[in-house]
XYZ file of C-alpha atoms in Angstrom:
183
model
C -5.772 -4.135 16.212
C -2.561 -3.413 18.109
C -1.083 -5.907 20.514
C 1.664 -5.616 23.106
C 2.865 -9.134 22.332
C 4.853 -9.982 19.190
C 2.545 -11.297 16.476
C 3.270 -14.758 15.115
C 1.650 -15.892 11.907
C 1.594 -19.681 12.253
C 0.957 -21.306 8.883
C 0.418 -24.979 8.171
C -0.124 -27.239 5.220
C -1.800 -30.635 4.938
C 0.515 -33.075 6.682
C -0.499 -35.105 9.764
C 1.335 -32.914 12.332
C -1.114 -30.087 11.499
C -3.639 -31.899 13.709
C -1.517 -30.818 16.723
C -1.745 -27.116 15.878
C -3.949 -26.238 18.901
C -1.215 -27.414 21.274
C 1.392 -25.503 19.272
C -0.717 -22.331 19.442
C -1.061 -22.705 23.209
C 2.705 -23.197 23.581
C 3.450 -20.165 21.383
C 1.077 -18.092 23.507
C 2.831 -19.298 26.664
C 6.067 -18.112 25.055
C 4.561 -14.639 24.696
C 3.160 -14.522 21.156
C -0.163 -13.321 19.793
C -0.884 -16.083 17.251
C -2.783 -15.837 13.943
C -3.402 -19.180 12.207
C -3.298 -19.570 8.430
C -3.728 -22.828 6.540
C -3.509 -24.156 3.019
C -6.974 -24.999 1.640
C -6.513 -28.731 2.220
C -5.244 -28.231 5.775
C -8.241 -25.950 6.418
C -10.559 -28.720 5.211
C -8.832 -31.200 7.536
C -9.216 -28.849 10.514
C -12.686 -27.549 9.661
C -14.300 -29.365 12.649
C -11.844 -27.521 14.955
C -12.057 -24.093 13.304
C -14.308 -22.434 15.891
C -12.115 -23.684 18.732
C -8.951 -22.534 16.942
C -10.467 -19.078 16.442
C -11.433 -18.941 20.113
C -7.929 -20.017 21.109
C -6.163 -17.405 18.946
C -8.746 -14.639 19.168
C -8.429 -14.211 15.383
C -10.167 -15.709 12.349
C -8.449 -18.739 10.830
C -7.560 -17.826 7.246
C -7.036 -20.029 4.215
C -7.996 -17.737 1.365
C -7.244 -14.257 0.119
C -9.526 -11.430 1.231
C -11.493 -9.533 -1.380
C -10.128 -6.199 -2.626
C -11.228 -3.401 -0.328
C -11.901 -5.666 2.646
C -10.054 -4.706 5.829
C -7.257 -6.926 7.098
C -8.488 -8.940 10.083
C -5.063 -9.683 11.540
C -2.444 -7.441 13.133
C 0.854 -7.125 11.228
C 3.256 -10.043 11.645
C 6.472 -9.727 13.616
C 7.501 -13.276 12.665
C 6.100 -16.060 10.470
C 6.465 -19.797 11.051
C 5.401 -22.301 8.391
C 5.035 -25.858 9.623
C 4.270 -28.446 8.640
C 5.417 -27.368 5.201
C 4.769 -30.027 2.576
C 6.776 -30.769 -0.560
C 4.236 -28.865 -2.647
C 4.166 -25.857 -0.326
C 7.944 -25.477 -0.046
C 8.405 -25.756 -3.801
C 5.583 -23.294 -4.531
C 7.045 -20.809 -2.036
C 10.566 -21.062 -3.425
C 9.294 -20.698 -6.994
C 6.946 -17.809 -6.145
C 3.765 -19.682 -7.068
C 1.228 -17.975 -4.818
C -2.124 -19.591 -5.556
C -2.573 -20.343 -1.814
C -3.075 -17.430 0.592
C -0.420 -18.599 3.052
C 2.178 -19.081 0.293
C 1.380 -15.601 -0.998
C 1.931 -14.103 2.445
C 5.317 -15.773 2.943
C 6.460 -14.977 -0.592
C 5.634 -11.313 0.015
C 7.096 -11.546 3.525
C 10.535 -12.136 2.036
C 10.352 -8.748 0.321
C 8.999 -7.097 3.466
C 11.875 -8.445 5.547
C 9.646 -10.333 8.000
C 11.697 -12.918 9.916
C 10.550 -16.398 8.865
C 11.178 -19.990 9.804
C 9.907 -23.088 8.005
C 10.013 -26.757 8.905
C 9.182 -29.331 6.244
C 7.169 -32.483 6.697
C 8.051 -34.701 3.755
C 8.949 -38.334 3.318
C 12.290 -39.669 2.122
C 10.932 -40.382 -1.366
C 9.906 -36.762 -1.948
C 13.304 -35.431 -0.942
C 14.885 -37.489 -3.729
C 13.280 -35.101 -6.212
C 15.947 -32.551 -7.154
C 13.578 -29.612 -6.807
C 13.237 -30.160 -3.067
C 16.899 -29.431 -2.280
C 16.836 -26.532 -4.743
C 13.814 -25.069 -2.961
C 15.345 -25.453 0.501
C 18.530 -23.774 -0.743
C 16.592 -20.993 -2.477
C 14.526 -20.217 0.633
C 17.636 -20.190 2.811
C 19.367 -17.886 0.323
C 16.391 -15.513 0.627
C 16.774 -15.412 4.417
C 14.223 -18.018 5.509
C 15.452 -20.240 8.318
C 14.598 -23.753 7.107
C 14.736 -26.402 9.833
C 15.625 -29.441 7.767
C 18.254 -32.095 8.394
C 20.446 -31.895 11.488
C 18.705 -29.665 14.024
C 15.387 -29.852 12.190
C 12.990 -32.246 10.518
C 14.453 -35.536 9.257
C 12.278 -37.374 6.710
C 10.742 -40.790 7.341
C 10.375 -43.552 4.809
C 7.073 -43.411 2.866
C 4.205 -44.794 4.942
C 6.210 -44.656 8.177
C 5.324 -41.169 9.334
C 5.410 -40.424 13.033
C 3.397 -37.198 13.419
C 3.641 -37.391 17.215
C 7.424 -37.037 16.884
C 7.297 -33.920 14.698
C 9.768 -31.526 16.403
C 7.440 -28.589 17.042
C 9.689 -27.436 19.907
C 12.483 -26.722 17.417
C 10.142 -24.507 15.415
C 9.019 -22.565 18.490
C 12.601 -22.191 19.734
C 13.552 -20.700 16.344
C 10.505 -18.403 16.434
C 11.649 -17.082 19.795
C 15.171 -16.535 18.510
C 14.135 -14.600 15.416
C 10.902 -13.100 16.762
C 12.257 -11.307 19.773
C 10.606 -12.752 22.895
C 13.849 -13.955 24.464
């Protein structure tokens, strides 16, 4: 399961920009990455009709749950991990070490393994008023995760005014290149 290209684990949670993940995978591949796609359970349910195509595109199974003990790992080891869109729930769970979702477990462990990581939230302006959100962003940054939020990253919309087509995926992929070594 070795690859000559750097391996990018691209993780997403259930926010509308996740529907554009096929285009993001294709762009990451054009930038030189071997991409493995992981999703939160809800995002996996949203993308279930596209799962076979996403697996064909990446050449790897799409994962949203933990493997059973003793089962072999089906992905190559990650060189870099990108988590976007990262919802309010996902970012807080990650920062607090609550690993009930496979993808959150991988990134929580990835901090200890020293895997370069970048995250970009997708939250509305009401959610960011909750004090835990800023605490979580700060905590992840303090643990070495590059969080693209605010200037130079994702800027929240007002509730009900989301613009998923304007989600700045290019900023995520630029950061992946910077920390993942294809430049």
